[in-house]
C-alpha cells in the first residue's frame, strides 16, 4: 500500500496505460508538482537523491522526480531517464522546463534516444511535443522531433499517417506531401476518405497541383465522388484544368454551397452562364406534369445567383413541390433573396419533413412575433411529430412570454428525448422578453 504522496504518485504513473494520449503526460506532470508542493505533508526525498545513489531508482520513482517542484531533483532524474521509453514523454515535457539546466539536459537526453526509436513511440513523443509547443520555451522539442521526421526514413512518415493523435497525423501528411512520399493516386484517396478537414484540404490541394491536362483528369474522380463538400469543391475546380469543364454542370445542384459556387465558376470560365440552367430546371419543376424534374438543390442555387425581381415567383411555386428537399431548398432560397412572407410559409411548419420545418423556422425566426402565439403553442404541445413541436418551440423562444413558458413546461415531459432535453434546458435558461425586438426583424421592411 502506498504510504506517502511520493509513493501514491509513483503508483499512479505505473497505472498509466501504454499509448495514452499526450494530455495524460502533461496532466501527470501538473498533478505531481501540485501534490508535492501543496500536499498536506511533504514526503521524504527519495533515498537516491541528492548525492550519489545507492541504488538505481525505479521507472515510477524517476517519473515522479522528473515532475517534482525542485529543479535539482528534476535534473538528477534525467540521468536515469535514458533507455526507458516509458519515461521519454516526460523528458519531452522537461524540454520546456523553466529551469535552464533541466531544459538542456532533457533536450540532450531526447536527442540521444531518438535514433532507433520505434515509429509508434516516436509518434507518441511528437504528440506531446505538439501539445506543449505553445508554452514558453516549448517549441524546442517540436523543432527537434519535426526535423527528425523530415529527414528520417520514409517508413516513419508512412507509419504516422494513421497515428491516433490528430496533430501528429496532420504533420505526417504535410511532411509526406512536402517530401513527395505520397503518389497522386494515394493523395486523391486520402482526400476523399479521410475524416479530418485539414488533411482533406492538404491532400486535395496536392492533387490539384499535379493535374496539368486531360491525362491527369482521372485523379479528380475520387474527389468528385467524395462525401465531403470541401473535397468535391476541389475536384470541381480541377475540372477546368483537366479539360472536363462541361462535367461541372451537375454540380450546380450539389447539396454543398461551396461546390455549387465552384461549379458556377468553372462553367463561366468556359463561357457557359449558370443562371439560365437554374431557371430552366426550376421552371420545369414548377410546371404541371414535371413535379420531379427539378434537382433537389436547384432552387437554392437559383437564389445564389438569381435576381429577386425575376426568380422569386418560381421559388414560391416550388415550396409546394412533392419532394421535401426541393421544398426546403425553395424556402432557403426565399430567405437568401430576402423574399420571406409569413402567411404563405406558416403552413410548412406542419410539414412531414424535418428538413422543411427546419428551413421554415429559420426563415420565420425574424418574424416570430407575427405568428399567433396560440397557434405556435398548439403546435408545440400537440404537434404530431417531434420536429413540428421543436420548430414551434424555437419560434416561441424567439419572442418569449407565457406561451413559451407553457410550451417548455409541457415539452419537459415529451416522449422524444432530444426535445425533452431541449425543453428542460429552456426552462432553466433566461426566457426572452416578449417585448424584445430582433435587430434583423426591425431593420427590414414590414412584411
Short mmCIF file of C-alpha atoms in Angstrom, two decimals:
data_model
loop_
_atom_site.label_atom_id
_atom_site.label_comp_id
_atom_site.label_asym_id
_atom_site.label_seq_id
_atom_site.Cartn_x
_atom_site.Cartn_y
_atom_site.Cartn_z
CA UNK A 1 0.00 0.00 0.00
CA UNK A 2 1.38 3.46 -0.82
CA UNK A 3 2.39 5.28 2.36
CA UNK A 4 3.39 8.74 1.12
CA UNK A 5 2.46 11.25 -1.52
CA UNK A 6 5.56 10.23 -3.45
CA UNK A 7 4.51 6.58 -3.38
CA UNK A 8 0.94 7.42 -4.38
CA UNK A 9 2.17 9.33 -7.41
CA UNK A 10 4.59 6.56 -8.34
CA UNK A 11 1.70 4.11 -8.21
CA UNK A 12 -0.35 6.44 -10.42
CA UNK A 13 2.44 6.52 -13.01
CA UNK A 14 2.57 2.72 -13.03
CA UNK A 15 -1.12 2.67 -13.95
CA UNK A 16 -0.79 4.96 -16.99
CA UNK A 17 -1.63 2.70 -19.96
CA UNK A 18 0.64 2.31 -22.95
CA UNK A 19 -0.27 4.53 -25.89
CA UNK A 20 -2.17 7.02 -23.73
CA UNK A 21 -2.86 10.45 -25.20
CA UNK A 22 -0.43 13.33 -24.86
CA UNK A 23 -2.65 15.13 -22.37
CA UNK A 24 -2.17 12.35 -19.82
CA UNK A 25 1.54 13.20 -19.53
CA UNK A 26 1.07 16.92 -19.06
CA UNK A 27 -1.69 16.19 -16.55
CA UNK A 28 0.61 13.85 -14.63
CA UNK A 29 3.34 16.49 -14.62
CA UNK A 30 0.98 19.09 -13.19
CA UNK A 31 -0.52 16.67 -10.66
CA UNK A 32 2.89 15.70 -9.29
CA UNK A 33 4.01 19.28 -8.90
CA UNK A 34 0.76 20.29 -7.21
CA UNK A 35 0.72 17.27 -4.88
CA UNK A 36 4.32 17.53 -3.77
CA UNK A 37 4.17 21.28 -3.37
CA UNK A 38 0.78 21.68 -1.81
CA UNK A 39 0.13 18.27 -0.26
CA UNK A 40 -0.78 18.02 3.38
CA UNK A 41 2.63 16.60 4.19
CA UNK A 42 5.93 16.89 2.38
CA UNK A 43 7.11 13.36 1.52
CA UNK A 44 10.66 12.35 2.29
CA UNK A 45 13.16 12.79 -0.53
CA UNK A 46 13.94 9.57 -2.37
CA UNK A 47 16.97 7.79 -0.97
CA UNK A 48 18.84 8.09 -4.27
CA UNK A 49 18.81 11.91 -4.23
CA UNK A 50 20.72 14.07 -3.57
CA UNK A 51 24.22 12.74 -3.80
CA UNK A 52 25.47 9.52 -5.32
CA UNK A 53 22.64 6.98 -5.47
CA UNK A 54 22.99 3.77 -3.55
CA UNK A 55 20.56 2.11 -5.93
CA UNK A 56 19.01 2.83 -9.32
CA UNK A 57 15.52 4.27 -8.93
CA UNK A 58 12.55 2.51 -10.47
CA UNK A 59 10.86 3.98 -13.53
CA UNK A 60 7.94 5.12 -11.39
CA UNK A 61 10.24 6.88 -8.91
CA UNK A 62 12.10 8.54 -11.75
CA UNK A 63 8.84 9.68 -13.31
CA UNK A 64 7.72 11.39 -10.12
CA UNK A 65 11.12 13.00 -9.64
CA UNK A 66 11.07 14.26 -13.25
CA UNK A 67 7.95 16.26 -12.42
CA UNK A 68 8.74 17.38 -8.89
CA UNK A 69 8.88 21.03 -7.80
CA UNK A 70 12.62 21.06 -7.14
CA UNK A 71 14.76 21.76 -10.22
CA UNK A 72 17.78 19.87 -8.87
CA UNK A 73 15.66 16.74 -8.43
CA UNK A 74 14.29 17.01 -11.96
CA UNK A 75 17.77 17.45 -13.41
CA UNK A 76 19.12 14.49 -11.45
CA UNK A 77 16.19 12.30 -12.51
CA UNK A 78 17.03 12.90 -16.17
CA UNK A 79 20.23 10.89 -15.63
CA UNK A 80 18.06 7.81 -15.18
CA UNK A 81 15.56 8.51 -17.99
CA UNK A 82 17.75 7.24 -20.83
CA UNK A 83 16.97 3.75 -22.02
CA UNK A 84 13.43 3.88 -20.58
CA UNK A 85 10.96 4.55 -23.41
CA UNK A 86 8.12 4.90 -20.93
CA UNK A 87 9.79 7.96 -19.42
CA UNK A 88 10.51 9.77 -22.68
CA UNK A 89 7.15 11.60 -22.83
CA UNK A 90 8.08 13.25 -19.54
CA UNK A 91 11.53 14.03 -20.93
CA UNK A 92 9.75 15.88 -23.75
CA UNK A 93 7.79 17.85 -21.16
CA UNK A 94 11.03 18.73 -19.38
CA UNK A 95 12.38 20.17 -22.65
CA UNK A 96 10.15 23.15 -21.86
CA UNK A 97 11.20 23.33 -18.21
CA UNK A 98 11.53 26.77 -16.66
CA UNK A 99 14.96 25.87 -15.28
CA UNK A 100 17.70 26.21 -17.90
CA UNK A 101 19.89 23.28 -16.74
CA UNK A 102 16.88 20.98 -16.73
CA UNK A 103 15.87 22.06 -20.25
CA UNK A 104 19.33 21.49 -21.65
CA UNK A 105 19.73 18.09 -20.01
CA UNK A 106 16.28 16.99 -21.21
CA UNK A 107 16.99 18.02 -24.80
CA UNK A 108 20.30 16.18 -24.70
CA UNK A 109 18.62 13.01 -23.42
CA UNK A 110 15.90 13.28 -26.08
CA UNK A 111 18.43 13.69 -28.93
CA UNK A 112 20.33 10.65 -27.72
CA UNK A 113 17.21 8.48 -27.52
CA UNK A 114 15.64 9.30 -30.89
CA UNK A 115 17.79 7.09 -33.17
CA UNK A 116 16.24 3.67 -33.42
CA UNK A 117 13.08 4.64 -31.56
CA UNK A 118 10.07 2.61 -32.82
CA UNK A 119 7.74 4.56 -35.08
CA UNK A 120 4.80 4.33 -32.70
CA UNK A 121 6.83 5.57 -29.75
CA UNK A 122 8.22 8.41 -31.87
CA UNK A 123 4.66 9.44 -32.76
CA UNK A 124 3.65 9.45 -29.11
CA UNK A 125 6.58 11.74 -28.27
CA UNK A 126 5.71 14.00 -31.17
CA UNK A 127 2.15 14.27 -29.86
CA UNK A 128 3.46 15.51 -26.51
CA UNK A 129 5.84 17.93 -28.24
CA UNK A 130 3.00 19.38 -30.31
CA UNK A 131 0.89 19.77 -27.19
CA UNK A 132 3.49 21.74 -25.26
CA UNK A 133 4.73 23.74 -28.24
CA UNK A 134 2.59 26.70 -27.25
CA UNK A 135 4.29 27.06 -23.90
CA UNK A 136 7.11 29.46 -23.20
CA UNK A 137 10.28 27.65 -24.37
CA UNK A 138 8.04 24.81 -25.53
CA UNK A 139 8.99 24.81 -29.21
CA UNK A 140 12.39 23.13 -28.87
CA UNK A 141 11.06 19.58 -28.63
CA UNK A 142 8.71 20.11 -31.57
CA UNK A 143 11.53 21.51 -33.68
CA UNK A 144 13.78 18.58 -32.84
CA UNK A 145 11.17 15.89 -33.50
CA UNK A 146 9.79 17.55 -36.63
CA UNK A 147 13.30 17.90 -38.06
CA UNK A 148 13.96 14.24 -37.36
CA UNK A 149 10.73 13.29 -39.13
CA UNK A 150 11.56 15.43 -42.14
CA UNK A 151 14.99 13.87 -42.51
CA UNK A 152 14.22 10.36 -41.30
CA UNK A 153 13.15 7.25 -43.18
CA UNK A 154 10.06 7.27 -45.34
CA UNK A 155 8.67 4.37 -43.35
CA UNK A 156 8.38 6.57 -40.26
CA UNK A 157 6.30 9.16 -42.09
CA UNK A 158 4.11 6.42 -43.55
CA UNK A 159 3.60 4.87 -40.12
CA UNK A 160 2.46 8.17 -38.62
CA UNK A 161 -0.18 8.81 -41.27
CA UNK A 162 -2.53 6.69 -39.19
CA UNK A 163 -1.42 7.81 -35.74
CA UNK A 164 -4.13 8.32 -33.16
CA UNK A 165 -3.18 11.91 -32.39
CA UNK A 166 -4.74 14.38 -34.82
CA UNK A 167 -1.81 16.80 -34.72
CA UNK A 168 0.67 14.03 -35.48
CA UNK A 169 -1.44 12.78 -38.39
CA UNK A 170 -1.69 16.27 -39.86
CA UNK A 171 2.05 16.85 -39.57
CA UNK A 172 2.84 13.46 -41.09
CA UNK A 173 0.61 14.19 -44.08
CA UNK A 174 2.12 17.64 -44.51
CA UNK A 175 5.66 16.27 -44.46
CA UNK A 176 4.62 13.40 -46.72
CA UNK A 177 3.35 15.90 -49.29
CA UNK A 178 6.43 18.12 -48.94
CA UNK A 179 8.78 15.17 -49.41
CA UNK A 180 6.77 13.76 -52.30
CA UNK A 181 6.24 10.47 -50.49
CA UNK A 182 2.57 10.13 -51.46
CA UNK A 183 1.55 9.38 -55.03
CA UNK A 184 -1.19 11.48 -56.62
CA UNK A 185 -3.49 8.44 -56.58
CA UNK A 186 -2.87 7.94 -52.88
CA UNK A 187 -3.40 11.65 -52.21
CA UNK A 188 -6.73 11.55 -54.01
CA UNK A 189 -7.81 8.53 -51.99
CA UNK A 190 -6.86 10.19 -48.69
CA UNK A 191 -8.58 13.45 -49.61
CA UNK A 192 -11.77 11.61 -50.48
CA UNK A 193 -11.93 9.38 -47.42
CA UNK A 194 -10.06 10.97 -44.50
CA UNK A 195 -12.37 12.41 -41.81
CA UNK A 196 -10.06 15.33 -40.93
CA UNK A 197 -10.86 18.52 -42.84
CA UNK A 198 -7.25 19.74 -42.60
CA UNK A 199 -5.94 16.52 -44.14
CA UNK A 200 -8.65 16.66 -46.79
CA UNK A 201 -7.63 20.16 -47.86
CA UNK A 202 -3.93 19.35 -47.78
CA UNK A 203 -4.23 16.27 -49.96
CA UNK A 204 -6.88 17.69 -52.30
CA UNK A 205 -4.73 20.75 -53.00
CA UNK A 206 -1.75 18.48 -53.61
CA UNK A 207 -3.81 16.53 -56.14
CA UNK A 208 -4.86 19.72 -57.94
CA UNK A 209 -1.22 20.76 -58.16
CA UNK A 210 -0.47 17.59 -60.13
CA UNK A 211 -3.33 17.99 -62.63
CA UNK A 212 -1.94 19.53 -65.80
CA UNK A 213 -4.20 18.28 -68.58
CA UNK A 214 -6.79 15.69 -69.51
CA UNK A 215 -4.29 12.89 -68.98
CA UNK A 216 -4.32 13.66 -65.26
CA UNK A 217 -8.07 14.14 -65.13
CA UNK A 218 -8.84 10.72 -63.69
CA UNK A 219 -7.16 11.83 -60.46
CA UNK A 220 -10.17 14.06 -59.87
CA UNK A 221 -12.71 11.22 -59.87
CA UNK A 222 -12.23 10.20 -56.22
CA UNK A 223 -12.55 13.85 -55.22
CA UNK A 224 -15.75 14.29 -57.20
CA UNK A 225 -17.25 11.19 -55.55
CA UNK A 226 -16.30 12.22 -52.02
CA UNK A 227 -18.99 12.68 -49.40
CA UNK A 228 -17.17 15.78 -48.14
CA UNK A 229 -18.28 19.01 -49.78
CA UNK A 230 -14.89 20.71 -49.48
CA UNK A 231 -13.28 17.79 -51.33
CA UNK A 232 -15.90 17.77 -54.08
CA UNK A 233 -15.38 21.52 -54.46
CA UNK A 234 -11.67 20.96 -55.02
CA UNK A 235 -12.44 18.29 -57.59
CA UNK A 236 -14.86 20.54 -59.45
CA UNK A 237 -12.29 23.34 -59.52
CA UNK A 238 -9.81 20.98 -61.14
CA UNK A 239 -12.19 20.06 -63.97
CA UNK A 240 -11.28 23.15 -65.95
CA UNK A 241 -7.56 22.41 -65.93
CA UNK A 242 -8.27 18.81 -66.85
CA UNK A 243 -10.30 19.86 -69.89
CA UNK A 244 -13.52 18.48 -68.37
CA UNK A 245 -15.33 21.73 -67.62
CA UNK A 246 -18.63 20.54 -69.07
CA UNK A 247 -18.78 17.91 -66.32
CA UNK A 248 -19.22 20.70 -63.77
CA UNK A 249 -22.88 21.23 -64.71
CA UNK A 250 -24.38 18.51 -62.45
CA UNK A 251 -22.53 20.07 -59.52
CA UNK A 252 -24.57 23.25 -59.95
CA UNK A 253 -27.20 21.38 -57.95
CA UNK A 254 -24.92 19.91 -55.31
CA UNK A 255 -26.07 19.96 -51.69
CA UNK A 256 -22.91 21.91 -50.72
CA UNK A 257 -22.84 25.66 -51.32
CA UNK A 258 -19.06 25.77 -51.99
CA UNK A 259 -19.44 23.01 -54.59
CA UNK A 260 -22.21 24.92 -56.34
CA UNK A 261 -20.10 28.07 -56.33
CA UNK A 262 -17.10 26.25 -57.80
CA UNK A 263 -19.29 24.71 -60.50
CA UNK A 264 -20.61 28.13 -61.48
CA UNK A 265 -17.07 29.49 -61.68
CA UNK A 266 -15.85 26.62 -63.87
CA UNK A 267 -18.75 26.97 -66.29
CA UNK A 268 -18.34 30.72 -66.55
CA UNK A 269 -14.65 30.26 -67.40
CA UNK A 270 -15.75 28.34 -70.48
CA UNK A 271 -18.49 30.77 -71.49
CA UNK A 272 -21.50 28.99 -70.01
CA UNK A 273 -23.73 31.13 -67.80
CA UNK A 274 -25.30 29.03 -64.99
CA UNK A 275 -28.35 31.24 -64.34
CA UNK A 276 -30.37 30.11 -67.41
CA UNK A 277 -29.71 26.49 -66.45
CA UNK A 278 -31.06 27.08 -62.94
CA UNK A 279 -34.09 28.91 -64.31
CA UNK A 280 -34.88 26.18 -66.80
CA UNK A 281 -34.81 23.43 -64.20
CA UNK A 282 -36.82 25.40 -61.65
CA UNK A 283 -39.40 26.37 -64.25
CA UNK A 284 -39.69 22.73 -65.31
CA UNK A 285 -40.09 21.63 -61.71
CA UNK A 286 -42.79 24.22 -61.12
CA UNK A 287 -44.75 23.26 -64.21
CA UNK A 288 -47.60 20.82 -64.43
CA UNK A 289 -46.56 17.24 -65.00
CA UNK A 290 -42.94 17.94 -64.15
CA UNK A 291 -43.03 17.57 -60.39
CA UNK A 292 -39.87 15.51 -60.24
CA UNK A 293 -37.87 17.35 -62.91
CA UNK A 294 -36.01 19.81 -60.69
CA UNK A 295 -32.79 18.78 -58.92
CA UNK A 296 -33.10 18.93 -55.14
CA UNK A 297 -30.89 21.96 -54.54
CA UNK A 298 -31.56 23.84 -57.78
CA UNK A 299 -33.89 26.39 -56.08
CA UNK A 300 -31.18 27.46 -53.63
CA UNK A 301 -28.63 27.57 -56.45
CA UNK A 302 -31.02 29.83 -58.37
CA UNK A 303 -31.27 32.16 -55.38
CA UNK A 304 -27.49 32.30 -55.05
CA UNK A 305 -27.02 33.81 -58.49
CA UNK A 306 -30.53 34.91 -59.49
CA UNK A 307 -32.49 38.14 -59.44
CA UNK A 308 -35.05 38.83 -56.74
CA UNK A 309 -37.50 40.54 -59.05
CA UNK A 310 -37.38 37.74 -61.62
CA UNK A 311 -36.83 34.49 -59.74
CA UNK A 312 -38.89 34.76 -56.55
CA UNK A 313 -42.18 33.60 -58.18
CA UNK A 314 -40.63 30.29 -59.22
CA UNK A 315 -39.35 29.71 -55.69
CA UNK A 316 -42.78 30.36 -54.21
CA UNK A 317 -44.22 27.78 -56.56
CA UNK A 318 -41.61 25.23 -55.54
CA UNK A 319 -42.48 25.37 -51.82
CA UNK A 320 -45.34 23.06 -52.82
CA UNK A 321 -43.12 20.57 -54.65
CA UNK A 322 -43.69 16.90 -53.87
CA UNK A 323 -40.08 16.26 -52.85
CA UNK A 324 -39.08 17.53 -49.38
CA UNK A 325 -35.54 18.54 -50.37
CA UNK A 326 -36.90 20.75 -53.15
CA UNK A 327 -39.38 22.38 -50.78
CA UNK A 328 -36.63 23.01 -48.23
CA UNK A 329 -34.31 24.38 -50.90
CA UNK A 330 -37.02 26.74 -52.14
CA UNK A 331 -37.59 28.10 -48.62
CA UNK A 332 -33.86 28.59 -48.15
CA UNK A 333 -33.75 30.39 -51.50
CA UNK A 334 -36.53 32.75 -50.48
CA UNK A 335 -34.64 33.58 -47.30
CA UNK A 336 -31.45 34.23 -49.26
CA UNK A 337 -33.26 36.61 -51.61
CA UNK A 338 -34.90 38.36 -48.64
CA UNK A 339 -38.30 37.45 -50.03
CA UNK A 340 -39.86 35.78 -46.99
CA UNK A 341 -43.58 36.31 -46.41
CA UNK A 342 -45.03 34.97 -43.21
CA UNK A 343 -48.51 33.78 -44.13
CA UNK A 344 -47.58 31.52 -47.08
CA UNK A 345 -44.79 29.86 -45.07
CA UNK A 346 -46.65 29.16 -41.82
CA UNK A 347 -48.37 26.01 -43.19
CA UNK A 348 -44.92 24.49 -43.78
CA UNK A 349 -44.41 24.42 -40.02
CA UNK A 350 -46.61 21.29 -40.15
CA UNK A 351 -44.66 19.67 -42.97
CA UNK A 352 -43.91 15.97 -42.64
CA UNK A 353 -40.23 16.59 -43.41
CA UNK A 354 -37.96 17.72 -40.59
CA UNK A 355 -35.70 19.37 -43.18
CA UNK A 356 -38.52 21.53 -44.48
CA UNK A 357 -39.61 22.54 -40.99
CA UNK A 358 -36.04 23.47 -40.00
CA UNK A 359 -35.64 25.71 -43.05
CA UNK A 360 -39.06 27.26 -42.48
CA UNK A 361 -38.33 28.00 -38.83
CA UNK A 362 -35.01 29.59 -39.76
CA UNK A 363 -36.76 31.75 -42.35
CA UNK A 364 -39.51 32.81 -39.92
CA UNK A 365 -37.41 33.48 -36.83
CA UNK A 366 -37.07 37.24 -37.55
CA UNK A 367 -40.87 37.36 -37.88
CA UNK A 368 -41.83 35.11 -34.98
CA UNK A 369 -43.95 37.83 -33.35
CA UNK A 370 -46.12 37.93 -36.48
CA UNK A 371 -47.27 34.34 -35.91
CA UNK A 372 -50.15 33.91 -33.41
CA UNK A 373 -48.72 32.58 -30.16
CA UNK A 374 -51.69 30.28 -29.57
CA UNK A 375 -51.11 28.58 -32.95
CA UNK A 376 -47.45 28.01 -32.10
CA UNK A 377 -48.36 26.77 -28.62
CA UNK A 378 -50.78 24.28 -30.13
CA UNK A 379 -48.09 23.00 -32.48
CA UNK A 380 -45.53 22.83 -29.68
CA UNK A 381 -47.72 20.89 -27.29
CA UNK A 382 -49.86 18.79 -29.65
CA UNK A 383 -47.87 18.61 -32.87
CA UNK A 384 -47.94 15.17 -34.47
CA UNK A 385 -44.16 14.87 -34.89
CA UNK A 386 -41.16 15.86 -32.72
CA UNK A 387 -39.74 18.12 -35.44
CA UNK A 388 -43.01 20.07 -35.57
CA UNK A 389 -43.04 20.53 -31.81
CA UNK A 390 -39.37 21.52 -31.78
CA UNK A 391 -39.84 24.07 -34.56
CA UNK A 392 -42.75 25.69 -32.75
CA UNK A 393 -40.74 25.83 -29.51
CA UNK A 394 -37.87 27.60 -31.31
CA UNK A 395 -40.24 30.25 -32.63
CA UNK A 396 -41.88 30.74 -29.24
CA UNK A 397 -38.45 31.08 -27.64
CA UNK A 398 -37.69 33.96 -30.00
CA UNK A 399 -40.49 36.08 -28.50
CA UNK A 400 -40.77 34.52 -25.04
CA UNK A 401 -43.71 35.24 -22.81
CA UNK A 402 -46.33 32.99 -21.25
CA UNK A 403 -46.81 30.82 -24.34
CA UNK A 404 -43.12 29.97 -24.46
CA UNK A 405 -43.02 29.09 -20.78
CA UNK A 406 -46.09 26.89 -21.08
CA UNK A 407 -44.69 25.09 -24.14
CA UNK A 408 -41.36 24.48 -22.39
CA UNK A 409 -43.18 23.17 -19.32
CA UNK A 410 -45.26 20.71 -21.34
CA UNK A 411 -42.37 19.55 -23.51
CA UNK A 412 -40.19 18.92 -20.48
CA UNK A 413 -42.03 15.58 -20.32
CA UNK A 414 -42.15 14.98 -24.09
CA UNK A 415 -41.63 11.35 -25.18
CA UNK A 416 -38.88 12.41 -27.58
CA UNK A 417 -35.63 12.51 -25.55
CA UNK A 418 -33.93 15.22 -27.60
CA UNK A 419 -36.93 17.51 -27.47
CA UNK A 420 -37.38 16.78 -23.79
CA UNK A 421 -33.78 17.77 -23.07
CA UNK A 422 -34.15 20.94 -25.17
CA UNK A 423 -37.28 21.97 -23.29
CA UNK A 424 -35.70 21.32 -19.91
CA UNK A 425 -32.72 23.46 -20.83
CA UNK A 426 -35.12 26.16 -21.94
CA UNK A 427 -36.97 26.17 -18.65
CA UNK A 428 -33.70 26.63 -16.80
CA UNK A 429 -32.47 29.38 -19.11
CA UNK A 430 -33.44 33.02 -19.26
CA UNK A 431 -36.65 33.33 -21.21
CA UNK A 432 -36.52 36.10 -23.80
CA UNK A 433 -38.66 39.12 -23.06
CA UNK A 434 -41.90 39.30 -25.00
CA UNK A 435 -41.07 42.93 -25.84
CA UNK A 436 -37.53 42.20 -27.07
CA UNK A 437 -37.01 43.30 -30.65
CA UNK A 438 -34.88 41.49 -33.18
CA UNK A 439 -32.46 43.94 -34.87
CA UNK A 440 -32.77 41.89 -38.03
CA UNK A 441 -36.54 41.98 -37.88
CA UNK A 442 -36.88 45.69 -37.18
CA UNK A 443 -34.27 46.75 -39.71
CA UNK A 444 -36.23 45.24 -42.55
CA UNK A 445 -39.34 46.44 -44.26
CA UNK A 446 -42.51 45.15 -42.58
CA UNK A 447 -43.85 42.10 -44.34
#
